[in-house]
């Protein structure tokens, strides 16, 4: 088991060794492609599956700035420890790497003179004629200028009455006014006028059909809504109506006379009871 060796300070802003990002005042550099943008841009591309060509901004090698095989990486060394006076392990000091013989960033930013001029494409016939007042572009083999050429504004003819009449094609306009108007513009205007006339005719037909349908169909009759009487709340100390119960119906029974023998026995018993009670 060996002693722990910390990593050298690598700035997350400019990807240089020897300081941290909160002390950095340089321009941002990417640790993956050495571009002039934060490292998070290339990191998102790597996560999305896009291949990024590695380029170290410290030595110009084909690796990331944080790679351990970078020759410009600071090498950690330990201070000599005096026996008997120092307690614990010695302190680690990062010694800067020796200066490289060739530095990719020593010459500064690249200029346009470092790149050869590309050949111009072959001249092709233009599909649209040049506008009046502008000169045709000259085909030459000179190198492109890094400063973009300033384009002059295209002159727009004023919308005067003769020009508008020539474009729309009024009936009382002479054919000589339409001589300066392109053919495709005249065809487009005629097509738009025809579409406008058809739309107007279609609106008239739809309005006539709607009127015929309204005249043929009878007006709908309103349906009467039944009115229900409003229920009145019952007052206090007021007798409430109770539903009357049905009266019992009389039951008709047939009375039969007793036989004479039973009637005589019954009468005899009654008379004997009266005689005894009178005594």
Coordinates of C-alpha atoms in Angstrom, one line a residue, residues 115-123 139-144:
X115 CA -5.5 28.1 -45.6
X116 CA -5.3 27.7 -49.4
X117 CA -8.0 29.3 -51.5
X118 CA -10.6 26.8 -52.7
X119 CA -11.4 26.7 -56.4
X120 CA -14.7 28.3 -57.5
X121 CA -17.4 26.1 -58.9
X122 CA -18.0 26.0 -62.6
X123 CA -20.2 28.7 -64.0
X139 CA -16.2 34.7 -62.0
X140 CA -12.6 34.9 -61.0
X141 CA -10.1 32.6 -59.3
X142 CA -9.2 35.1 -56.6
X143 CA -9.3 34.0 -53.0
X144 CA -12.4 34.8 -51.0

